[in-house]
Coordinates of C-alpha atoms and ligand atoms in Angstrom, one line a residue:
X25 CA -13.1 7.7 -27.6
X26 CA -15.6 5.2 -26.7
X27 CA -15.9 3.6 -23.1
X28 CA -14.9 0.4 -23.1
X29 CA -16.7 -2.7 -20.9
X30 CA -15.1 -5.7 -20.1
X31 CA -16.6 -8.4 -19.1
X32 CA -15.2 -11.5 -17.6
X33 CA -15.7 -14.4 -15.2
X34 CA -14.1 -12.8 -12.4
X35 CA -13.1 -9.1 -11.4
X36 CA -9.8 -8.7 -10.1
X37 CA -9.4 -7.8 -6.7
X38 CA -9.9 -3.8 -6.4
X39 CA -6.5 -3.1 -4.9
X40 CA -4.8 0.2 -5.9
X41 CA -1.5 -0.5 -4.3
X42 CA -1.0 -3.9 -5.7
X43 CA 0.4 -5.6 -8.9
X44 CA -3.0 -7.4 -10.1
X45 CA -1.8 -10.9 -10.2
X46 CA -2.2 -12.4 -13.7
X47 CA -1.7 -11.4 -17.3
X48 CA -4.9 -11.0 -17.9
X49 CA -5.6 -8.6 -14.8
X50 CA -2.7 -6.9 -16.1
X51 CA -3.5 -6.4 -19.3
X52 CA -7.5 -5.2 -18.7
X53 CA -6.9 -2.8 -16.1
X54 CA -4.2 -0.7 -18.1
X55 CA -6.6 -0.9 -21.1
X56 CA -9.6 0.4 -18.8
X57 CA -7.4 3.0 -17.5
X58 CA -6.8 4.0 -20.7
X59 CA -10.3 4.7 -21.8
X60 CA -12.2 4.9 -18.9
X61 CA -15.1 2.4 -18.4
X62 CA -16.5 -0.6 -16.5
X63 CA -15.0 -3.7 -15.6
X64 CA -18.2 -6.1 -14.7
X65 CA -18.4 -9.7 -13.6
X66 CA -18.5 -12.0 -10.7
X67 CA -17.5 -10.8 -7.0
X68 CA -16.2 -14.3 -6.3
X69 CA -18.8 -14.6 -3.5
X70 CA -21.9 -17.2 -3.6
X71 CA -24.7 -16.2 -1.5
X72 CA -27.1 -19.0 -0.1
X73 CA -30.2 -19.1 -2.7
X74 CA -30.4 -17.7 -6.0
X75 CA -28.4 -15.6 -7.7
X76 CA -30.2 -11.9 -7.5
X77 CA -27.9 -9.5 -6.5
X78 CA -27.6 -6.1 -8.2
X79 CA -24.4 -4.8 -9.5
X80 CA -22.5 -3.4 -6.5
X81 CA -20.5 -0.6 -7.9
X82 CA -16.9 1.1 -7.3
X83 CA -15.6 3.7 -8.8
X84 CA -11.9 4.3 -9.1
X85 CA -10.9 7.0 -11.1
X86 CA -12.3 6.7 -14.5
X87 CA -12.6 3.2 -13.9
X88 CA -16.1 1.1 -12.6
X89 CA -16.1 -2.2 -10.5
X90 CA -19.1 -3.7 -11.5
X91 CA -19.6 -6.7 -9.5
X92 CA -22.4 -9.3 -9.1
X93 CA -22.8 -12.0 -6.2
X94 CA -23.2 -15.8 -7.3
X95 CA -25.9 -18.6 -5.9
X96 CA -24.4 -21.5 -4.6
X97 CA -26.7 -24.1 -7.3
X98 CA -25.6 -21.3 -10.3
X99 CA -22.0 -21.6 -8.9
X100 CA -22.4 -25.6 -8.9
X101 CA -23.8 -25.7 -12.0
X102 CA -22.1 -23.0 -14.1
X103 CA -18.8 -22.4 -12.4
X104 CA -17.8 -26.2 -11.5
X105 CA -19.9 -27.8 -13.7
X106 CA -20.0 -26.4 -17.3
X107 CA -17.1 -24.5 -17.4
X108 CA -14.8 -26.4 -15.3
X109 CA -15.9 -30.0 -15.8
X110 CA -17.4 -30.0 -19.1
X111 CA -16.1 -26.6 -21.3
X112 CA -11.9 -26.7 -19.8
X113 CA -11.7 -30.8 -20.2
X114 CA -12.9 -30.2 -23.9
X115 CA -11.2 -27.6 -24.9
X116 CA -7.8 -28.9 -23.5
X117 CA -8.2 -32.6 -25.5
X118 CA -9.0 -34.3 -22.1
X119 CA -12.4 -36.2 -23.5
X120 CA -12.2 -39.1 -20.8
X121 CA -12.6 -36.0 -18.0
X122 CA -15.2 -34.4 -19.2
X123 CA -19.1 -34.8 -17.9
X124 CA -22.2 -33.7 -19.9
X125 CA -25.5 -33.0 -18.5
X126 CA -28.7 -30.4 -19.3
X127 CA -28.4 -29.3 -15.6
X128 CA -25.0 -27.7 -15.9
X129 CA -25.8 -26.7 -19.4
X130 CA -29.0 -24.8 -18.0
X131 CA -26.7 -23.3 -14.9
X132 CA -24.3 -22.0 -17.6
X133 CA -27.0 -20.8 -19.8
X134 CA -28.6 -19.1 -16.9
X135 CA -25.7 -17.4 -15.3
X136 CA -25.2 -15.4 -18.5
X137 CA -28.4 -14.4 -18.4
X138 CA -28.4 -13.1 -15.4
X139 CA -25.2 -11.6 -15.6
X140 CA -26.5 -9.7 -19.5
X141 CA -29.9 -8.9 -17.3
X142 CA -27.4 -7.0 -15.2
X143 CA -24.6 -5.2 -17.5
X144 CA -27.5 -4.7 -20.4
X145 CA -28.7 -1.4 -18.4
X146 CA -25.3 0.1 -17.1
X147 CA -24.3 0.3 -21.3
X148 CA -23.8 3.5 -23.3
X149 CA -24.8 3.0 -27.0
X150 CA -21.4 4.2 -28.5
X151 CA -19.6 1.3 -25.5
X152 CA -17.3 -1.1 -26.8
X153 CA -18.1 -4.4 -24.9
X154 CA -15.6 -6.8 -24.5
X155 CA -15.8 -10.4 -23.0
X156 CA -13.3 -12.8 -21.8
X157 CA -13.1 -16.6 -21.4
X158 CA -14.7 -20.0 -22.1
X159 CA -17.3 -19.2 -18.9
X160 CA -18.9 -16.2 -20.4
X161 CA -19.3 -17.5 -24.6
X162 CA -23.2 -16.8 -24.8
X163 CA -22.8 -13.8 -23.3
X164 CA -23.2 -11.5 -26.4
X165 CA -25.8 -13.6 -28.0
X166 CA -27.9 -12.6 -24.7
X167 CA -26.7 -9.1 -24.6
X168 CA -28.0 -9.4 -28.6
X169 CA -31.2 -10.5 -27.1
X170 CA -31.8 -7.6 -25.1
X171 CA -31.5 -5.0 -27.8
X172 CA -27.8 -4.3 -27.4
X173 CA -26.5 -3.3 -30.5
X174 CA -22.9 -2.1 -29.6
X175 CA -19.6 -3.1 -30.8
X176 CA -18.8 -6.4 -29.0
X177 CA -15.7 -8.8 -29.2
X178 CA -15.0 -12.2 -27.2
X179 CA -11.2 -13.1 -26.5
X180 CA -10.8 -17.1 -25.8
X181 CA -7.9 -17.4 -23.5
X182 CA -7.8 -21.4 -23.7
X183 CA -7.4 -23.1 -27.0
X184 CA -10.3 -24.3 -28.9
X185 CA -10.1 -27.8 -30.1
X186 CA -10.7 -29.4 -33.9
X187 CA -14.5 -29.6 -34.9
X188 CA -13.9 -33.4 -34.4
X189 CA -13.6 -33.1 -30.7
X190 CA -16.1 -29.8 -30.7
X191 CA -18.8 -31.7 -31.6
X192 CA -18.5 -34.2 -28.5
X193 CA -20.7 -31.6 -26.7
X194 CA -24.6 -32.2 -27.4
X195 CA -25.1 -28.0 -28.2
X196 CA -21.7 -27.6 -30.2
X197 CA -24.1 -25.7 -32.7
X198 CA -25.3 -23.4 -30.4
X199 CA -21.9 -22.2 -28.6
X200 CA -21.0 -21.6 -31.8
X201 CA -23.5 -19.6 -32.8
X202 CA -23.8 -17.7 -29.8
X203 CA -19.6 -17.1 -30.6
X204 CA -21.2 -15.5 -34.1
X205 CA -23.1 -12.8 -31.8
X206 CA -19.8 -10.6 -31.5
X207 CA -18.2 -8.5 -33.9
X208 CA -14.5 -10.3 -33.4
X209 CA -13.6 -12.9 -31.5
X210 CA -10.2 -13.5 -30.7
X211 CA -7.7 -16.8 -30.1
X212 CA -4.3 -17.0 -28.9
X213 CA -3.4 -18.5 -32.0
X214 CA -3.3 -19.4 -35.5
X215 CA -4.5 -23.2 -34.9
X216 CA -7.4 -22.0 -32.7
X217 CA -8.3 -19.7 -35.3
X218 CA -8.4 -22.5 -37.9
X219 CA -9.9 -25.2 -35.5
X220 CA -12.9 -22.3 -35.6
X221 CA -13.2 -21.7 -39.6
X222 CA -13.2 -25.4 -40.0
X223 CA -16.1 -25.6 -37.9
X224 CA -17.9 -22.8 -39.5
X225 CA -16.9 -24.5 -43.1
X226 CA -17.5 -28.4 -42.1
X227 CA -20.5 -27.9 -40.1
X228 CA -22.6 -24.9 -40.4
X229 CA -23.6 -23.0 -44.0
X230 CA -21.0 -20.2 -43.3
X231 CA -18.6 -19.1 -45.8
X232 CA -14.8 -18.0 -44.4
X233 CA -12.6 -15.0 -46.5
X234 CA -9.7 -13.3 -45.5
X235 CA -10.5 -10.2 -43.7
X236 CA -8.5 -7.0 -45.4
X237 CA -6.9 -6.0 -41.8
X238 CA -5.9 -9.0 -40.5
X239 CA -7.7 -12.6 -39.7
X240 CA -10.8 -14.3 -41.1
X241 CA -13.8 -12.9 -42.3
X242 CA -16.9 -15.5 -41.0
X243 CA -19.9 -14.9 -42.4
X244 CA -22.6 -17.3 -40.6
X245 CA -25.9 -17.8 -38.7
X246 CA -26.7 -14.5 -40.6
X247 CA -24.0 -12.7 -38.7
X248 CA -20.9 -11.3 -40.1
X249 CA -17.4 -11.1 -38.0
X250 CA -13.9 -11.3 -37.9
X251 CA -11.7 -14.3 -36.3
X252 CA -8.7 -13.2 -35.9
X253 CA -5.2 -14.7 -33.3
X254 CA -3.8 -12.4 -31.1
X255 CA -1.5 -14.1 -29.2
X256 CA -1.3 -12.7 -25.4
X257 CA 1.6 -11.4 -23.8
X258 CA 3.4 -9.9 -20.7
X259 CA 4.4 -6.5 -19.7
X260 CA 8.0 -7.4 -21.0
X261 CA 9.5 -4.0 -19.7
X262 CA 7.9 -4.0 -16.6
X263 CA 9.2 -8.1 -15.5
X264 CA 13.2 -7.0 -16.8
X265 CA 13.2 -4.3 -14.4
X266 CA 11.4 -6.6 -11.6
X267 CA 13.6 -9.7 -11.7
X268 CA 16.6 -7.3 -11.8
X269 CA 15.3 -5.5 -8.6
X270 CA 14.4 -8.8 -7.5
X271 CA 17.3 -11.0 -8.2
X272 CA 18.8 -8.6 -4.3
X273 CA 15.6 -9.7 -2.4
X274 CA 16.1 -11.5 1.0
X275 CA 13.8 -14.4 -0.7
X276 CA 16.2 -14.6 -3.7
X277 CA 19.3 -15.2 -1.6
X278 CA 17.5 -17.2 0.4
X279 CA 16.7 -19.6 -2.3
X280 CA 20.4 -19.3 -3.4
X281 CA 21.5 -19.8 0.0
X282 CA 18.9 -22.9 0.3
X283 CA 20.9 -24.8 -3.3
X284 CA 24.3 -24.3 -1.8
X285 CA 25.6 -23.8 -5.3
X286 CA 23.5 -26.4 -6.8
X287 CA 21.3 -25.9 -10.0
X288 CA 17.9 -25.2 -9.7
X289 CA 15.2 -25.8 -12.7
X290 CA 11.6 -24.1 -11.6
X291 CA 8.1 -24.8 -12.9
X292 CA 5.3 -22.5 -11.7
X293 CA 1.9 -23.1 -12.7
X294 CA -2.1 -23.2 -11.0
X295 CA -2.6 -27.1 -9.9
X296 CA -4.5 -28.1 -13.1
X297 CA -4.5 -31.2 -15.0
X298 CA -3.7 -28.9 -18.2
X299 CA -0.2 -28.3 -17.1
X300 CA 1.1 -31.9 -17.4
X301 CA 3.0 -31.5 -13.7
X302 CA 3.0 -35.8 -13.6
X303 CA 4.5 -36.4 -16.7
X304 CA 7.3 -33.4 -15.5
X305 CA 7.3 -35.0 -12.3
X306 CA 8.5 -38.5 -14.4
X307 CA 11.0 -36.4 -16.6
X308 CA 12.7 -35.4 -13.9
X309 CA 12.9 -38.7 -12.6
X310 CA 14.2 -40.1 -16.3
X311 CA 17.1 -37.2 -16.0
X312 CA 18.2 -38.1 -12.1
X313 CA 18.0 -41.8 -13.4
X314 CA 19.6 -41.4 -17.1
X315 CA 22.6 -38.5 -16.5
X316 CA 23.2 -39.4 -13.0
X317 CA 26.2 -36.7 -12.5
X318 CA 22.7 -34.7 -12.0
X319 CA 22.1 -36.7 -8.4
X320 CA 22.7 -34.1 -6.1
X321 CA 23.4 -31.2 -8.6
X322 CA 20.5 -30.0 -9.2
X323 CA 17.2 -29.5 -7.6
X324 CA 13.7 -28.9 -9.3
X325 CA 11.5 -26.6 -7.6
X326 CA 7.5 -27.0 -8.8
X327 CA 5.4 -24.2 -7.2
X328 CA 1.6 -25.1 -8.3
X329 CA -0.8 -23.8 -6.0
X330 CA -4.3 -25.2 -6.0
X331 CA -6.7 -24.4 -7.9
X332 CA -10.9 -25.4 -8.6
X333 CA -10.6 -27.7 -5.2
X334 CA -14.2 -28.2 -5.7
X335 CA -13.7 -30.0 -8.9
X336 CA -13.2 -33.8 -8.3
X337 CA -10.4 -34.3 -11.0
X338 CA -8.5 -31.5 -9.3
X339 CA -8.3 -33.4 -5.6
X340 CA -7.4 -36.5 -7.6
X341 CA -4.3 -34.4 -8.9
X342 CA -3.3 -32.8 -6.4
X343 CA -3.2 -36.7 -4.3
X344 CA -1.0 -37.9 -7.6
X345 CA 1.5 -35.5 -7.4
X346 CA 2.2 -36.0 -3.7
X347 CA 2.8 -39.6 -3.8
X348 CA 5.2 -39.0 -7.2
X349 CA 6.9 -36.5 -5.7
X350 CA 7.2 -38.7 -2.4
X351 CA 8.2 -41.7 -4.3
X352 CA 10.8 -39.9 -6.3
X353 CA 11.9 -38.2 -3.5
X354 CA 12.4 -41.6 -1.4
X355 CA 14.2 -42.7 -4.2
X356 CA 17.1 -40.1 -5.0
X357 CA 17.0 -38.5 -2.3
X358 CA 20.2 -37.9 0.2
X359 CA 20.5 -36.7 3.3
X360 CA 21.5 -33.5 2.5
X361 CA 19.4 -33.1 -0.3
X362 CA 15.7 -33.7 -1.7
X363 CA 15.8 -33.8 -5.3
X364 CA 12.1 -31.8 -5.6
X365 CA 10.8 -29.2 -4.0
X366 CA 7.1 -29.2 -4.4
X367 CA 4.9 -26.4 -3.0
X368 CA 1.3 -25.9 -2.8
X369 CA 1.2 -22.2 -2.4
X370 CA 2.0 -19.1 -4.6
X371 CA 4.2 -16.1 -4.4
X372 CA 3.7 -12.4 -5.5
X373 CA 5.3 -11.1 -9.2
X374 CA 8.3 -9.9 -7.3
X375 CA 9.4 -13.0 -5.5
X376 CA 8.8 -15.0 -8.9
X377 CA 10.5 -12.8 -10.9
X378 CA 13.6 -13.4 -8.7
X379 CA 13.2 -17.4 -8.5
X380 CA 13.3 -17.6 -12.2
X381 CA 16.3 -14.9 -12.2
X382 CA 18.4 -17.7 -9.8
X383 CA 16.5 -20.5 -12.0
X384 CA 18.9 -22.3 -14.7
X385 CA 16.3 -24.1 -16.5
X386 CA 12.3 -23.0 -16.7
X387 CA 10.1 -26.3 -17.4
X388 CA 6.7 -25.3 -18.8
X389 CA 5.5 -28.8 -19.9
X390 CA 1.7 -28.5 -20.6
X391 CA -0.5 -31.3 -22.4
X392 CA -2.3 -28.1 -23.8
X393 CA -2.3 -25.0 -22.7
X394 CA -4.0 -22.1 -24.9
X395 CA -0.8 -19.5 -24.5
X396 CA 1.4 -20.0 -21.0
X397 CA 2.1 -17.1 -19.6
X398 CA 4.9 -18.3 -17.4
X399 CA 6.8 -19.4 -20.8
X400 CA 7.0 -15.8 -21.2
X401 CA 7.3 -14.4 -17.5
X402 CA 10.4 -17.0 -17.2
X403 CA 12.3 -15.6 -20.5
X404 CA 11.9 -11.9 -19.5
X405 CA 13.3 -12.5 -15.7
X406 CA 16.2 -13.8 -17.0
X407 CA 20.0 -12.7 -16.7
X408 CA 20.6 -11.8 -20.2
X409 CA 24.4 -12.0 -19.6
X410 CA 24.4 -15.1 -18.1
X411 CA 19.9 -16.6 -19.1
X412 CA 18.6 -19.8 -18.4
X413 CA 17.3 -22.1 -20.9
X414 CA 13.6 -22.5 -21.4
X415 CA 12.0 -26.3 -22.0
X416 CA 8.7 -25.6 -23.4
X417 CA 6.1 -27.8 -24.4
X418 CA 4.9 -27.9 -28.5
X419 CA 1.6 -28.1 -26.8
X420 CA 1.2 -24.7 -25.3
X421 CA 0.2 -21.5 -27.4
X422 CA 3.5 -19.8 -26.9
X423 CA 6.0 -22.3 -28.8
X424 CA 4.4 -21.0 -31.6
X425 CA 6.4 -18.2 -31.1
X426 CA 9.5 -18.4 -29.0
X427 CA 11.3 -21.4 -31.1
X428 CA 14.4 -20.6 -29.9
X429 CA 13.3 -22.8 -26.5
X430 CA 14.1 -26.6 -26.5
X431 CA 10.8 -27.4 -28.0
X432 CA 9.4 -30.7 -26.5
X433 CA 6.8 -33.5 -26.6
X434 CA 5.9 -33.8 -22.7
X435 CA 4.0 -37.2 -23.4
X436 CA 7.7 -38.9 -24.0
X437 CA 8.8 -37.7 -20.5
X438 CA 12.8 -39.7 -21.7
X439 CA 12.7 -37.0 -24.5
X440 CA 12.3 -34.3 -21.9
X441 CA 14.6 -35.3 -19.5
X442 CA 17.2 -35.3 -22.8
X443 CA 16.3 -31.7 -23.1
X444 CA 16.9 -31.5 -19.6
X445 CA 20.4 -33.1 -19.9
X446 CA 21.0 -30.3 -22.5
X447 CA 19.7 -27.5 -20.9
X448 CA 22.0 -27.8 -17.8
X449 CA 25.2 -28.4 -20.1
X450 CA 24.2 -25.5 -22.7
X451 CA 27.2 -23.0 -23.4
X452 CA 26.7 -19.3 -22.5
X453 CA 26.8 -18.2 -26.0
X454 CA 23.9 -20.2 -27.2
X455 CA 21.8 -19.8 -24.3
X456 CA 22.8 -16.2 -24.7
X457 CA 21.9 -16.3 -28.5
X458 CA 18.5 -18.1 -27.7
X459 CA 17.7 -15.6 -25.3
X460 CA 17.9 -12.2 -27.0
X461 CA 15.9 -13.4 -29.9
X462 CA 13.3 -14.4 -27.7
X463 CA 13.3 -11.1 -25.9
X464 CA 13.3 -9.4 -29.9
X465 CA 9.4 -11.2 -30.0
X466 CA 8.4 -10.3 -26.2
X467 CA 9.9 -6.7 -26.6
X468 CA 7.7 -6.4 -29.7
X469 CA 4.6 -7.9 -29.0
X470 CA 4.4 -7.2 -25.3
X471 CA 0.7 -6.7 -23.1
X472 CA 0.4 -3.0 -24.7
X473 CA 0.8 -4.6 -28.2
X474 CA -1.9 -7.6 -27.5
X475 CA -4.3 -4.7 -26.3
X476 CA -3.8 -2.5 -28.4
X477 CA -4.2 -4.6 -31.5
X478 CA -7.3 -6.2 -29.9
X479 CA -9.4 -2.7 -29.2
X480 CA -8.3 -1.4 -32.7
X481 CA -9.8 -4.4 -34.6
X482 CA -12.8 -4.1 -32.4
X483 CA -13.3 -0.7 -33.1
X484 CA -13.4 -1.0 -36.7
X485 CA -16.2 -3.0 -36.2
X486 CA -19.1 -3.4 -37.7
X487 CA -17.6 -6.0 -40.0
X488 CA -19.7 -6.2 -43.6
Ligands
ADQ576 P1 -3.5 -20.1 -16.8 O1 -4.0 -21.5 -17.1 O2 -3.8 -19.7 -15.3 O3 -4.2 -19.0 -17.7 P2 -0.8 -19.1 -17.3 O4 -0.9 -18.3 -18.6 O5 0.5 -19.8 -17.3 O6 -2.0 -20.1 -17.1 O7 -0.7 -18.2 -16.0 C1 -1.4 -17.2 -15.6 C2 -0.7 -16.3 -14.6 O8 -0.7 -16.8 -13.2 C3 0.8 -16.0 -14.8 O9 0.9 -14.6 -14.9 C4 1.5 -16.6 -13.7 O10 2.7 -15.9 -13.3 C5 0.5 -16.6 -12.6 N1 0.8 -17.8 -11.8 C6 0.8 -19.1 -12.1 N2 1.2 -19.9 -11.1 C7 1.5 -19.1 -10.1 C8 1.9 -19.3 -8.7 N3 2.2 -20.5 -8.3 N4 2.1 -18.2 -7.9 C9 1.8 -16.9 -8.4 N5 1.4 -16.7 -9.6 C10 1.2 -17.7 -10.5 C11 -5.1 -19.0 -18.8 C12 -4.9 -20.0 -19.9 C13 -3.5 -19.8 -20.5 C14 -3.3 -18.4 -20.9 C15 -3.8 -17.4 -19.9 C16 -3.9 -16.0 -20.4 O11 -5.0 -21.4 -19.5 O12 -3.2 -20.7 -21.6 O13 -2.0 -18.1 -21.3 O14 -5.1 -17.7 -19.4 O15 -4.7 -15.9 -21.5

């Protein structure tokens, strides 16, 4: 079996006797484990000067930690600037945040080639290379450069927009030719994979097919490779067992404890503009002000740690959702109860899992959002005797497939605090109903399956 490389912005912290934190740490490190091989990317430090560290290296098992050190101007330009302020606005529709110039374009160009000057010697010819994330797209097209010829796929775990709003940046042609480096390159879904072939068919001289296994076949910039959706997932088995553990834990009947038999509906995301938390904010409002039998009944709990607190747009958030949450607060609020809860810190898997076990109602209200993995984390904590409902946004990558949530608009925040009103008054049976068919979809396509798929396509690569 070949060794397989991932490559991604960040390396998740090495920590043996911890749950890695996100899906995506999740997800890596059981595939790694699986075939051996080297997990390489950032440390998360920045050094003074330039960026010139050599990989520092960790072995753990079969398993390799490579790990490189960050300048502070590389992490100014590339890190806050072209990914964060220029790459995430675009790519999540937010054109009037977004700020274009050649220095951050040269930091981002240059971090990836310092970071394929560094993995380019630790590869094996018969490696499978595999790269993660909007930072980290010209990666391949580098590693090209420097005589790698190994099998090499890209996974994009935000969405990618319609060529329309692709070709606001100044070197759309050149991302997307550097995307035509790998063998496969993966979306979250369907729509990103389209947004992609119309690109390649409205403004470069590619041709699109349908591949014979599955996805597109893009032949273009005088590459050929497949572009296929593989929407991510959750290790489904692994959350059921945890929020049942979970829903006993001292911080679960505290939080019980803490509603004195109210209801409680939870959002949990990072603090990002993406997620939509001031429009949720407002449809909360809209339900305490339209169904008031809700004032003092229920309580809305938004954990959102920060996130990117370098980024200006991302102190300007945070300061927004204090002052809503203040003014709604001073509004509704009684003396022995404050209608939201909002926290700027996060928890660990387990004590999560148990606050969406006690949670009636999960709001995941994105403006985009490329998958959402709470969506799914929330449906597979639940009770399934007794489940509460999921409010999901159409914007986010996983309504695609768990339709059996109250599918909303969050823009037309009265229209979510109507899906509100209906999740808090849904009979068992439905929400029952609802439930088990969306745990059918994240039973099937779980982490394992999303892997699994992935590295199979890639190793059936070359693509002709
Ligand atoms: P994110 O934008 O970070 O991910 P999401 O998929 O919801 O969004 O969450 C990632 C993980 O972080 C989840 O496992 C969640 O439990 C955890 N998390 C979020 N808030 C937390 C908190 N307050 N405390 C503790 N843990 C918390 C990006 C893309 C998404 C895509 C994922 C995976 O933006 O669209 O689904 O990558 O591809």
């Amino acid at each position: 079996m070949s060794r397989l490389v991932v490559v991604s912005n960040r390396v998740a912290p090495i920590d043996e006797g911890k749950q890695a934190a996100g899906g995506l740490a999740v997800a890596v490190l059981a595939a790694l484990k699986k075939t051996g091989g080297i997990w390489f990317g950032w440390s998360g430090t920045v050094v003074e000067g330039e960026s010139q560290s050599e990989p520092k290296r960790t072995d753990v098992g079969r398993l390799t930690y490579a790990t490189v050190d960050l300048g502070r101007r590389d992490f100014e330009e590339y890190y806050n600037g072209f990914a964060n302020q220029t790459l995430w606005p675009l790519f999540h529709y937010r054109l009037g945040l977004i700020s274009v110039s050649r220095r951050t374009l040269e930091g981002y160009q240059r971090v990836n080639r310092y970071f394929a000057d560094r993995l380019a010697p630790l590869l094996k010819p018969d490696d499978m290379v595999w790269v993660h994330d909007y930072h980290l797209i010209p990666f391949g097209a580098q590693l090209r450069e420097r005589g790698c010829e190994q099998r090499m796929g890209f996974f994009l775990h935000t969405p990618l927009p319609t060529p329309e709003v692709l070709i606001v940046l100044p070197n759309h042609q050149d991302l997307i030719r550097s995307l035509c480096a790998y063998d496969l390159v993966g979306f979250h879904t369907e729509v990103d994979l389209r947004c992609f072939t119309d690109y390649i068919r409205d403004y470069t001289d590619g041709e699109v097919s349908e591949a014979p296994d599955g996805g597109m076949l893009v032949r273009a910039f005088g590459r050929t490779l497949v572009a296929r959706a593989f929407p991510i997932s959750i290790d489904t088995a692994n959350l059921e067992s945890l929020a049942e553990t979970a829903s006993r834990s001292r911080h679960t009947e505290r939080l019980k404890e803490s509603l004195v038999g109210r209801r409680l509906i939870i959002g949990v995301d990072r603090l990002d503009y993406s997620k939509g938390l001031p429009q949720r904010f407002e449809s909360f409002e809209h339900l305490l002000a339209n169904y008031p039998e809700h004032c003092n009944r229920v309580s809305f709990l938004q954990v959102a740690p920060p996130s990117r607190e370098d980024v200006p747009e991302y102190i300007a958030i945070r300061r927004e959702l204090s002052e809503l949450s203040g003014r709604i607060n001073g509004r509704f609020a009684e003396f022995d109860w404050v209608p939201i809860r909002y926290l700027n810190k996060s928890f660990g898997r387990r004590v999560l899992a148990g606050f969406y076990r006690v949670a009636n109602v999960g709001l995941v209200t994105p403006l985009r959002d490329g998958m959402n993995l709470v969506a799914k984390e929330f449906v597979a904590c639940q009770n399934p005797d007794d489940p509460g409902v999921l409010v999901l946004s159409c914007f986010a990558g996983a309504a695609r497939e768990m339709g059996e949530a109250l599918i909303v608009n969050p823009f037309d925040t009265e229209s979510v605090a109507d899906a509100l009103q209906r999740a808090l008054t849904m009979p068992v049976e439905e929400r029952r109903e609802r439930h088990a068919s969306m745990m059918q979809t994240l039973r099937r396509h779980d982490i394992g399956w999303w892997r699994e798929t992935y590295v199979d396509a890639l190793t059936r690569a070359p693509y002709r």
